[in-house]
PDB file of C-alpha atoms in Angstrom:
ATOM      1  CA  UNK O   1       0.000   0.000   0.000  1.00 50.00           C
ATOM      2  CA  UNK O   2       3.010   2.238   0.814  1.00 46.00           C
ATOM      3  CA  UNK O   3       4.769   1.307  -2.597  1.00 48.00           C
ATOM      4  CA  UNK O   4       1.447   2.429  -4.406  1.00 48.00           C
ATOM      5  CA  UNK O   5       1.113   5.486  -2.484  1.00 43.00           C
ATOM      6  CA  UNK O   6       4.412   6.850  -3.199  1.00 42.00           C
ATOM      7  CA  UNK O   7       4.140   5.719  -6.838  1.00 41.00           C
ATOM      8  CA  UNK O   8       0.859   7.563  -7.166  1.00 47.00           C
ATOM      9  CA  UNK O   9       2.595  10.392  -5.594  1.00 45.00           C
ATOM     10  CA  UNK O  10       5.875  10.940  -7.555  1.00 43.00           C
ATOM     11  CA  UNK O  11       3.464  10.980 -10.515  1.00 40.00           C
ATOM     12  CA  UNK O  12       1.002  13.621  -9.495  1.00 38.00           C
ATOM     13  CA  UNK O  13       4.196  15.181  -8.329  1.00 39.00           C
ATOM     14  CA  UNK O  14       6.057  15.402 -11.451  1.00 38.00           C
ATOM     15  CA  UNK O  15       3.002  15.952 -13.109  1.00 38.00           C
ATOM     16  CA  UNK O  16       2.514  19.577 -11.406  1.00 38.00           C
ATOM     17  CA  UNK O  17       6.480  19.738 -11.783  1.00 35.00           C
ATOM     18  CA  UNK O  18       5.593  19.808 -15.658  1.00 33.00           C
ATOM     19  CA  UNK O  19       3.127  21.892 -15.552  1.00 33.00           C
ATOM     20  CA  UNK O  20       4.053  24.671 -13.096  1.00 31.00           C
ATOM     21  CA  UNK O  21       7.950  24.478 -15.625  1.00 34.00           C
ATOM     22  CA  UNK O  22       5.818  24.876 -18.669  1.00 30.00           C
ATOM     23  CA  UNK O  23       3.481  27.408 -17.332  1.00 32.00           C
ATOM     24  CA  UNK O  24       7.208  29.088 -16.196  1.00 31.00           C
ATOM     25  CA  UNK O  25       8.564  29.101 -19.766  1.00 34.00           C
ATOM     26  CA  UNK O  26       5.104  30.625 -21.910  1.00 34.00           C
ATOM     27  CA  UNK O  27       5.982  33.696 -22.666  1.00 31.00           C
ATOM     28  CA  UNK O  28       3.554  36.125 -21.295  1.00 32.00           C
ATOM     29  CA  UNK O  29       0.295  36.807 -23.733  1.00 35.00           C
ATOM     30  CA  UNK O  30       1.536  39.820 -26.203  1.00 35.00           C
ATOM     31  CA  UNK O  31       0.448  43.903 -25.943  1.00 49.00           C
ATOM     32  CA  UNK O  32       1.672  45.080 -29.023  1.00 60.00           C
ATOM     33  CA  UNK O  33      -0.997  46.979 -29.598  1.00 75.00           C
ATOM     34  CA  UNK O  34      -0.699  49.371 -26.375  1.00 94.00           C
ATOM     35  CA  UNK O  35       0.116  52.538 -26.852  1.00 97.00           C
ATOM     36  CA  UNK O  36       0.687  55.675 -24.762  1.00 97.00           C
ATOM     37  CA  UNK O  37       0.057  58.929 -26.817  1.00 98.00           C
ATOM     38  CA  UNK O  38      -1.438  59.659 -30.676  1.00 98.00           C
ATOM     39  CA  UNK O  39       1.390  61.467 -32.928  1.00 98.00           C
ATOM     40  CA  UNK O  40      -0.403  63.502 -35.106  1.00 98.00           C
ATOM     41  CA  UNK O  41       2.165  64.368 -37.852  1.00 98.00           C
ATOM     42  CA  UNK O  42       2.250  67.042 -40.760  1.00 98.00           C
ATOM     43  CA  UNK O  43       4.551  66.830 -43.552  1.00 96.00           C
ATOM     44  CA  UNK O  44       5.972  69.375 -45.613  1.00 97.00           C
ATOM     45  CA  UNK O  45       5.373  68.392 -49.148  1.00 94.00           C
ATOM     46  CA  UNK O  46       7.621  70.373 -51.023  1.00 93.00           C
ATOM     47  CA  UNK O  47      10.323  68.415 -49.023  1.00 94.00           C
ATOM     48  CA  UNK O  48       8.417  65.289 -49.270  1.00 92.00           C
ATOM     49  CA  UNK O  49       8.659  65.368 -52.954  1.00 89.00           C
ATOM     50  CA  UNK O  50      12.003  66.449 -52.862  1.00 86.00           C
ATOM     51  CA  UNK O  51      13.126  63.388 -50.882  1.00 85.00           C
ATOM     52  CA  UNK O  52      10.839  60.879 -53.504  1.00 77.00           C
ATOM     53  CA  UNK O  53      12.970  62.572 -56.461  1.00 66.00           C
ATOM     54  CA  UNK O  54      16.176  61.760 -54.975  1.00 61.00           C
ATOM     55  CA  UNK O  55      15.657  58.009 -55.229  1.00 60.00           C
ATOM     56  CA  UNK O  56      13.672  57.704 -58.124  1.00 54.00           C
ATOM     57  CA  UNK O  57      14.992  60.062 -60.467  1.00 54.00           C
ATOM     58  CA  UNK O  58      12.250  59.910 -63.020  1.00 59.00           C
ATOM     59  CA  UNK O  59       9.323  59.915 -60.166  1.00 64.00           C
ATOM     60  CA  UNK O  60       6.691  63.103 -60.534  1.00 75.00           C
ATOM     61  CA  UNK O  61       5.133  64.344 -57.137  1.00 86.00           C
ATOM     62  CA  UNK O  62       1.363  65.092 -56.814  1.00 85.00           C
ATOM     63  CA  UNK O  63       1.086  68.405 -54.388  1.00 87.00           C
ATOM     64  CA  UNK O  64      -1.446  70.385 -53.011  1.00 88.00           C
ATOM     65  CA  UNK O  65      -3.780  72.990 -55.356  1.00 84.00           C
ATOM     66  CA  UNK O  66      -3.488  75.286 -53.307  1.00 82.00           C
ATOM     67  CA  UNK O  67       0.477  76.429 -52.199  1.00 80.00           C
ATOM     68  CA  UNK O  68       1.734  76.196 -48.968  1.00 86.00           C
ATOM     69  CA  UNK O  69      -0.411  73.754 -47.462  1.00 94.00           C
ATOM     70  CA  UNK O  70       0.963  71.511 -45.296  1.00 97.00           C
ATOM     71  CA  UNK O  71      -0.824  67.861 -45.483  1.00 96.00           C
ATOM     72  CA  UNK O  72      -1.230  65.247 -43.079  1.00 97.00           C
ATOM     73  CA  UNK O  73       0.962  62.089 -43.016  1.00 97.00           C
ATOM     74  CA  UNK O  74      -0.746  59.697 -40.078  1.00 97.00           C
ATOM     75  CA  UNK O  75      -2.068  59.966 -36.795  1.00 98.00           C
ATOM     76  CA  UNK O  76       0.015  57.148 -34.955  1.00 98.00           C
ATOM     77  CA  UNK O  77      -0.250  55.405 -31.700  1.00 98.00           C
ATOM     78  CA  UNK O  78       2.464  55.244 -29.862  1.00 97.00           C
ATOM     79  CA  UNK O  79       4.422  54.436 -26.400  1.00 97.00           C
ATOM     80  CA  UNK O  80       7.113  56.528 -25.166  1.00 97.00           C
ATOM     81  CA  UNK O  81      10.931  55.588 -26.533  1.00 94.00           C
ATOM     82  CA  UNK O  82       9.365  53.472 -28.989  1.00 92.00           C
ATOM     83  CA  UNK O  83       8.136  52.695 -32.586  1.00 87.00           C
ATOM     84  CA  UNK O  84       4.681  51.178 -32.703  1.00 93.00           C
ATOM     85  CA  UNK O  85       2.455  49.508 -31.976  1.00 97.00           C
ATOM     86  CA  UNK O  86       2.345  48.929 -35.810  1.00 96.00           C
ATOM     87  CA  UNK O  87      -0.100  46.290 -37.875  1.00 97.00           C
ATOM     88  CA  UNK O  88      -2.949  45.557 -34.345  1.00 97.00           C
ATOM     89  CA  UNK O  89      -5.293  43.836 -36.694  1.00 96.00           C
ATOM     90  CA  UNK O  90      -4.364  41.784 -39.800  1.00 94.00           C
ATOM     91  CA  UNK O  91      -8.337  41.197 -39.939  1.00 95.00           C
ATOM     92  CA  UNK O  92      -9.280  45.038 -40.501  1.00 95.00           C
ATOM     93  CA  UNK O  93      -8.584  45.019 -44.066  1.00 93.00           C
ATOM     94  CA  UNK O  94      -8.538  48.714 -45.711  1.00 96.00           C
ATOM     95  CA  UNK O  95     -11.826  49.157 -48.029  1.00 97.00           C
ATOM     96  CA  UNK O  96     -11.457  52.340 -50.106  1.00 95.00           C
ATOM     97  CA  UNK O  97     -15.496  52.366 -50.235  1.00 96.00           C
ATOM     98  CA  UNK O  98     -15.257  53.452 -46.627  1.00 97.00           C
ATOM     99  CA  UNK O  99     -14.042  56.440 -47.422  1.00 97.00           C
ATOM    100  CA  UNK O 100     -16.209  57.922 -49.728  1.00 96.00           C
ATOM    101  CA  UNK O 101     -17.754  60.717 -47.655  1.00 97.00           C
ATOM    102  CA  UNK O 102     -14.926  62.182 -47.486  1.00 97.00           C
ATOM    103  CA  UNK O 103     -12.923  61.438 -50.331  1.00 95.00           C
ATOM    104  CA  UNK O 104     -12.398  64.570 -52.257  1.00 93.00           C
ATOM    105  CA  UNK O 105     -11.344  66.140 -48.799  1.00 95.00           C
ATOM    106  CA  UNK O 106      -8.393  63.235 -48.485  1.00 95.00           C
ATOM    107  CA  UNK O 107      -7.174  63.816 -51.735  1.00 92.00           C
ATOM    108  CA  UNK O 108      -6.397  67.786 -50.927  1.00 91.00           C
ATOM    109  CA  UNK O 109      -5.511  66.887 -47.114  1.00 95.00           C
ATOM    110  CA  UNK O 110      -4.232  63.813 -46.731  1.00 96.00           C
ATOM    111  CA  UNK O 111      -2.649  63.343 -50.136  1.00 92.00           C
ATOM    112  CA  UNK O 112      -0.331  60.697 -51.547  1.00 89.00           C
ATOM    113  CA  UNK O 113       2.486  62.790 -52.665  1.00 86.00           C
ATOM    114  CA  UNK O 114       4.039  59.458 -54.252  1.00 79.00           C
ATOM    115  CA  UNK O 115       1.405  58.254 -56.135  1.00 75.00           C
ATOM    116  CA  UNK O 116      -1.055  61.216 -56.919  1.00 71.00           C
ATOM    117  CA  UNK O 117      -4.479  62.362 -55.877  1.00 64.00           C
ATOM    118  CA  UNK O 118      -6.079  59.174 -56.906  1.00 67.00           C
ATOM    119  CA  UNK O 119      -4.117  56.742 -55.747  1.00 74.00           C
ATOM    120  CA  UNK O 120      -5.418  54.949 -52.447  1.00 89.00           C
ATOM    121  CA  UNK O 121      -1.663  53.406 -51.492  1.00 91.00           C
ATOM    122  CA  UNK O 122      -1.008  56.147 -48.689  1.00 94.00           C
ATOM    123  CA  UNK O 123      -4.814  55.707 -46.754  1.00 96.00           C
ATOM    124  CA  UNK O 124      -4.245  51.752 -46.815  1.00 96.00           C
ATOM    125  CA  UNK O 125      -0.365  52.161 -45.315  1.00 96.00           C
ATOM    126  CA  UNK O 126      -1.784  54.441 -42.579  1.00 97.00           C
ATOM    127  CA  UNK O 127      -4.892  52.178 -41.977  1.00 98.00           C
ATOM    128  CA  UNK O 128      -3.364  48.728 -41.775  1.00 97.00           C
ATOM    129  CA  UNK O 129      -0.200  50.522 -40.308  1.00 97.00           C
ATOM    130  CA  UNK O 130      -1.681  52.771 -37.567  1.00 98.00           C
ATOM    131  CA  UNK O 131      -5.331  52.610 -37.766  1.00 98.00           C
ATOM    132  CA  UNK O 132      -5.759  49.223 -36.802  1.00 98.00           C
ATOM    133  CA  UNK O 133      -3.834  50.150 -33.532  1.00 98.00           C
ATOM    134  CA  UNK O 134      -5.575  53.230 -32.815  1.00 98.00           C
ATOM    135  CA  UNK O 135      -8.724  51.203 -33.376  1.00 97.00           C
ATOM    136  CA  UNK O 136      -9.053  50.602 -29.564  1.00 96.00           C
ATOM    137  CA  UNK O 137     -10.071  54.121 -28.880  1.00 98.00           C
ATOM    138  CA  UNK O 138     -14.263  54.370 -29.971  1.00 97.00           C
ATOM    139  CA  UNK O 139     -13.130  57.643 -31.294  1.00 98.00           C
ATOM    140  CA  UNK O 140     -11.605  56.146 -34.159  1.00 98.00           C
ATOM    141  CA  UNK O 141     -12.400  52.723 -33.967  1.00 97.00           C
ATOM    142  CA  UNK O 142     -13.400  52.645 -37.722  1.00 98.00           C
ATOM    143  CA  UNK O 143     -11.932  53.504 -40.674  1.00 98.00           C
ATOM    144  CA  UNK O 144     -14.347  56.540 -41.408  1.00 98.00           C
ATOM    145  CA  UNK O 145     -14.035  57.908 -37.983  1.00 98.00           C
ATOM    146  CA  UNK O 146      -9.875  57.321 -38.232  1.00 98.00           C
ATOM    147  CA  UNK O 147      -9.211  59.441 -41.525  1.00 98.00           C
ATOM    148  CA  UNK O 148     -12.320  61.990 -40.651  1.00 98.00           C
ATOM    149  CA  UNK O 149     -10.587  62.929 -37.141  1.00 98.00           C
ATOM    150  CA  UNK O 150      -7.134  62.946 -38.950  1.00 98.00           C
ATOM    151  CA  UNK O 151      -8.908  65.717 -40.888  1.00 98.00           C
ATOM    152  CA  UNK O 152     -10.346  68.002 -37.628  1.00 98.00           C
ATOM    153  CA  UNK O 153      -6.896  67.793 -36.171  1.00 98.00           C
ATOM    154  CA  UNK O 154      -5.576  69.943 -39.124  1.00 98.00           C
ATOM    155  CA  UNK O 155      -8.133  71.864 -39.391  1.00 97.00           C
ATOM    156  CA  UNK O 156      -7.319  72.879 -35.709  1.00 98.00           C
ATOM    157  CA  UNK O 157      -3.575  72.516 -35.480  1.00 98.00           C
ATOM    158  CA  UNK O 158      -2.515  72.958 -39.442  1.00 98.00           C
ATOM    159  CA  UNK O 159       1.248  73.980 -39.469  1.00 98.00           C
ATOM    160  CA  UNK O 160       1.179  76.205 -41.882  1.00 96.00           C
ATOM    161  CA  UNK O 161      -1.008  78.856 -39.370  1.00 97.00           C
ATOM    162  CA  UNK O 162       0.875  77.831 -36.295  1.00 98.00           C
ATOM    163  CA  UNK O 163       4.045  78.854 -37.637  1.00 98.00           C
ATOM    164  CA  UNK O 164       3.322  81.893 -39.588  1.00 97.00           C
ATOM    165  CA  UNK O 165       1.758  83.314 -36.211  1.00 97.00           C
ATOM    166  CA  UNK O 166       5.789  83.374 -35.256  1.00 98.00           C
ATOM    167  CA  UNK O 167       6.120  84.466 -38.941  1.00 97.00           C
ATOM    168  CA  UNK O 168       7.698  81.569 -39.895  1.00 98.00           C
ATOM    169  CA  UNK O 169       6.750  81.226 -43.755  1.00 97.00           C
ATOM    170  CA  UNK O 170       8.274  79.063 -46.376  1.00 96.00           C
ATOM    171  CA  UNK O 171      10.888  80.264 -48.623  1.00 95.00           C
ATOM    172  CA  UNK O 172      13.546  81.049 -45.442  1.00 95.00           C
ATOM    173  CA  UNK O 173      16.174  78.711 -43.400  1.00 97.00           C
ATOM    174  CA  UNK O 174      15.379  79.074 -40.142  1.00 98.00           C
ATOM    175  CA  UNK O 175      17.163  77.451 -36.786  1.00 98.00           C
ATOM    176  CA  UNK O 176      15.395  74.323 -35.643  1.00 98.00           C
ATOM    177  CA  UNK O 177      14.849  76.055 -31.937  1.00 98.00           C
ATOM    178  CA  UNK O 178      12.739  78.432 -33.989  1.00 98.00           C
ATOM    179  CA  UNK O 179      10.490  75.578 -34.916  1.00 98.00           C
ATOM    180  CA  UNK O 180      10.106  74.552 -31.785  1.00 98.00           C
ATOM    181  CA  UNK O 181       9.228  77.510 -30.410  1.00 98.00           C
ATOM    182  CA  UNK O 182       7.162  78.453 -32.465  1.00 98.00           C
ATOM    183  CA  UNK O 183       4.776  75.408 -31.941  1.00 98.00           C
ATOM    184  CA  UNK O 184       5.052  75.676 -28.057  1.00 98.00           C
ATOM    185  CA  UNK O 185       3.910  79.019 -28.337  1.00 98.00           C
ATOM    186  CA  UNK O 186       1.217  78.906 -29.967  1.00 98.00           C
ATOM    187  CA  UNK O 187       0.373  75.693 -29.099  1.00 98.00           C
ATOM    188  CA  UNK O 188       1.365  75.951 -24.985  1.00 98.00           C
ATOM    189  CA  UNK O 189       2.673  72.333 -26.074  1.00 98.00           C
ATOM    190  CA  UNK O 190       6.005  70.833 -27.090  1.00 98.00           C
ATOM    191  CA  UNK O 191       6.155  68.764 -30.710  1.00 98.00           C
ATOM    192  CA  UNK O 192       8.587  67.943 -32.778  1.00 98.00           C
ATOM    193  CA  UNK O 193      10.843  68.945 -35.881  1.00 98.00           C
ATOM    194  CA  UNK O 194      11.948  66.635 -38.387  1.00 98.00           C
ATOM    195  CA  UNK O 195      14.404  67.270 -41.340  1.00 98.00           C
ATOM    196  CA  UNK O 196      15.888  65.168 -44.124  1.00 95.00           C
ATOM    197  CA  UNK O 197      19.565  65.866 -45.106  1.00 93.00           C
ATOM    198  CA  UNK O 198      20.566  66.796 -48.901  1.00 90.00           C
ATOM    199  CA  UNK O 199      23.244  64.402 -49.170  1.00 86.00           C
ATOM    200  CA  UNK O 200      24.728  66.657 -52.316  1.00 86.00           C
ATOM    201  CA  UNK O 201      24.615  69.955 -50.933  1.00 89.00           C
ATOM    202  CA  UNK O 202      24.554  69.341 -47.012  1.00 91.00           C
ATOM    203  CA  UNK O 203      21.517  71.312 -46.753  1.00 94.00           C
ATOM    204  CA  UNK O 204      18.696  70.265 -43.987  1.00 96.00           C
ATOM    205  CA  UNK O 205      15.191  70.956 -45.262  1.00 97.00           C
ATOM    206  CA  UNK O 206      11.989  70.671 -42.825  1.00 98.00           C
ATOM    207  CA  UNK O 207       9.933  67.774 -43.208  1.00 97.00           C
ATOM    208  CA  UNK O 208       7.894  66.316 -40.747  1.00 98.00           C
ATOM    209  CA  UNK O 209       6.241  68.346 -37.561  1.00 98.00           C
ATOM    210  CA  UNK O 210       4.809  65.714 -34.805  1.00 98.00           C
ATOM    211  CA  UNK O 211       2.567  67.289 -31.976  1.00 98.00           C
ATOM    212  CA  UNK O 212       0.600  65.053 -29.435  1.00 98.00           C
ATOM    213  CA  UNK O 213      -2.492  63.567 -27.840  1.00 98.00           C
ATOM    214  CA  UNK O 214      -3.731  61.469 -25.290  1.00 98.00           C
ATOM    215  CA  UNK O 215      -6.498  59.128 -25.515  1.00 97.00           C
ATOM    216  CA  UNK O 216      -9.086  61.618 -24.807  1.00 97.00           C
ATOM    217  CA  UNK O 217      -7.439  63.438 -28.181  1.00 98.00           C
ATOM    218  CA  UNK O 218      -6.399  66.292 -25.968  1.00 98.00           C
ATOM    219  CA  UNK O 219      -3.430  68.018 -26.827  1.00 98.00           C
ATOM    220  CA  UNK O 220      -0.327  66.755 -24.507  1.00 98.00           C
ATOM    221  CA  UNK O 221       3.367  67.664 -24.880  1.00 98.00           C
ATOM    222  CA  UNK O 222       5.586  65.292 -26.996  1.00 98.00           C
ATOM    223  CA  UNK O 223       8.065  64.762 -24.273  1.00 98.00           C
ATOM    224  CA  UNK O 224       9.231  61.021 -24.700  1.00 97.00           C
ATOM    225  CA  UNK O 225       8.490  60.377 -27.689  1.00 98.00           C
ATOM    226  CA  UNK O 226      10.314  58.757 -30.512  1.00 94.00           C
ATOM    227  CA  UNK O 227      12.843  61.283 -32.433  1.00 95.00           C
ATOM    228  CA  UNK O 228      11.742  64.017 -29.667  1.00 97.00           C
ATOM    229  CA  UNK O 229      12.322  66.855 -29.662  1.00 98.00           C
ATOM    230  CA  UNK O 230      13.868  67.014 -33.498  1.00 98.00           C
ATOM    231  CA  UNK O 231      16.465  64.855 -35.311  1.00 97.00           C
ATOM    232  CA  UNK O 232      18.069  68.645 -36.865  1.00 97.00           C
ATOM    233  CA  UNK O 233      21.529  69.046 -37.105  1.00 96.00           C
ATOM    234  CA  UNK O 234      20.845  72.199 -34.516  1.00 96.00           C
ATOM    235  CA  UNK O 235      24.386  73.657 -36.254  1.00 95.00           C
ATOM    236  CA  UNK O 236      22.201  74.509 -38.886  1.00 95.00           C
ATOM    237  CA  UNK O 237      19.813  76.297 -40.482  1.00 98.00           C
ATOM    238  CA  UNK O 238      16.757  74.418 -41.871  1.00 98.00           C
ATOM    239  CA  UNK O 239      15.766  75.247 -44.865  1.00 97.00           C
ATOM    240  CA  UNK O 240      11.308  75.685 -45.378  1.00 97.00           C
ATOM    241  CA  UNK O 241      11.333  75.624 -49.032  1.00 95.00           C
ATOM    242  CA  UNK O 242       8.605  77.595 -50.514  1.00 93.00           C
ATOM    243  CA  UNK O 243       9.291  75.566 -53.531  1.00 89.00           C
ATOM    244  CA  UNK O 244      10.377  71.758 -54.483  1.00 85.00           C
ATOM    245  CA  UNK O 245      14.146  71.937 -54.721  1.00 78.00           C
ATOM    246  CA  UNK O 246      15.687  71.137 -57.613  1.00 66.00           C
ATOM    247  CA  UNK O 247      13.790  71.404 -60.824  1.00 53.00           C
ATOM    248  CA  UNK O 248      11.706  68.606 -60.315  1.00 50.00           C
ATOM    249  CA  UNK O 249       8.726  67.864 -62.452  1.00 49.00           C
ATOM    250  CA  UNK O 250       5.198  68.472 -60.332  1.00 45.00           C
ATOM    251  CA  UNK O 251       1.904  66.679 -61.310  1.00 45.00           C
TER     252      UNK O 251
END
C-alpha cells in the first residue's frame, strides 16, 4: 500500500512539476498593440517630394492645389521611446469604399504625394499601419471615424497657421529652436521637428512636424516620444522651401 502510495505520488508530483515548468517558460500573452500617446504628424510636401525625387529620379510628385499647405501624413499610436504599436489587426482590411464621404477632402488633405491624388496606397499604409492600432479608442475605432478625425486635427492645429503666427513662412532657413518655439507658443505644447539631409549639398530641409495627444485626443506635450524633440543638425539652419528643390517635375 506504501509502494502504491508513493508511486501515485511521484506521478502527481512530477506531473505539477511539468506543468508549473511549462506554465514558467510561456511567454507572457503579447500587448503590441498598447500605446501611450497619438502622434499627429504634418509633412511638408515640397520636401516630401524632394526626398521621392532623390531616389527615383524619373518619379513626378502630386502636391497640393493650393500652395503652402501643409498635409497630413498619419495619426500614430504610440508608447514613449518606442516605434509602434504597428499592424494591431491583420483582420481590418482597408476598403477604399469606406471612405467615400470624405474622399475629395483626403485627396487635398491627406494626399499621396508618391502616387497622386487618386491613388489609395497612402490611406491603406496608414490604416493597416496605424489605424488598426488606434482602433481601440471608440473615437476612431473605424476607418471613417480614423481618416475623418485625422482631418479636424488639421483643421485645428494645421502647421502652416501655427508657424506663420511666429512668422515663420516658407521660402527662409530658419534654426530648428525656432520651430520649436514656435509650436510651443502657440500651441502651450512641445512637438517635434523633423528634417531630411541633402546628401549633395549638405543642406537640412523641414519635413515632418509631430505634436501630441492622449487618448481623450487632448493636446499633450511630446516629451518622450520617438525622435523628440527634433532629429536637426541644430548647427544649422533648416531650410522651409517655398518651392520643391531642384527642378523637379510636379503633377
Amino acid at each position: 500500500m506504501y509502494k502504491t502510495w508513493f508511486v501515485s505520488s511521484t506521478v502527481v508530483f512530477f506531473i505539477l512539476l511539468i506543468i508549473v515548468l511549462i506554465s514558467y517558460r510561456r511567454p507572457a500573452p503579447a500587448e503590441s498593440d498598447n500605446f501611450d500617446v497619438l502622434i499627429f504628424t504634418q509633412h511638408w510636401p515640397q520636401t516630401v517630394c524632394f526626398a521621392w525625387k532623390e531616389n527615383l529620379a524619373s518619379h513626378t510628385c502630386s502636391l497640393p492645389t493650393h500652395k503652402n499647405e501643409w498635409t497630413i501624413h498619419g495619426v500614430w499610436p504610440s508608447q514613449y521611446h518606442k516605434l509602434g504599436p504597428q499592424f494591431c489587426d491583420d483582420s481590418a482590411k482597408f476598403n477604399p469604399a469606406e471612405l467615400k464621404p470624405i474622399e475629395g477632402k483626403l485627396q487635398e488633405k491627406w494626399i499621396d504625394i508618391q502616387y497622386g491624388k487618386e491613388s489609395y496606397s497612402l490611406w491603406q499604409h496608414e490604416w493597416n499601419k496605424h489605424g488598426t492600432c488606434a482602433a481601440k479608442l471608440e473615437k476612431v475605432n473605424t476607418e471613417l471615424k480614423y481618416f475623418t478625425e485625422g482631418l479636424t486635427l488639421l483643421s485645428k492645429y494645421d502647421m502652416k497657421n501655427v508657424l506663420a503666427k511666429s512668422n515663420i513662412l516658407p521660402g527662409k532657413p530658419y534654426a530648428t529652436d525656432e520651430f520649436l518655439n514656435a509650436i510651443q507658443k502657440t500651441l502651450g505644447k512641445r512637438g517635434s521637428v523633423m528634417c531630411i539631409n541633402d546628401k549633395k549639398t549638405g543642406k537640412l530641409y523641414i519635413f515632418e512636424i509631430r505634436i501630441c495627444f492622449n487618448k481623450q485626443f487632448e493636446l499633450i506635450d511630446c516629451d518622450g516620444t520617438y525622435g523628440y524633440p527634433t532629429n536637426c543638425n541644430k548647427s544649422n539652419n533648416v531650410i522651409y522651401p517655398g518651392e520643391v528643390p531642384e527642378n523637379y517635375k510636379i503633377v
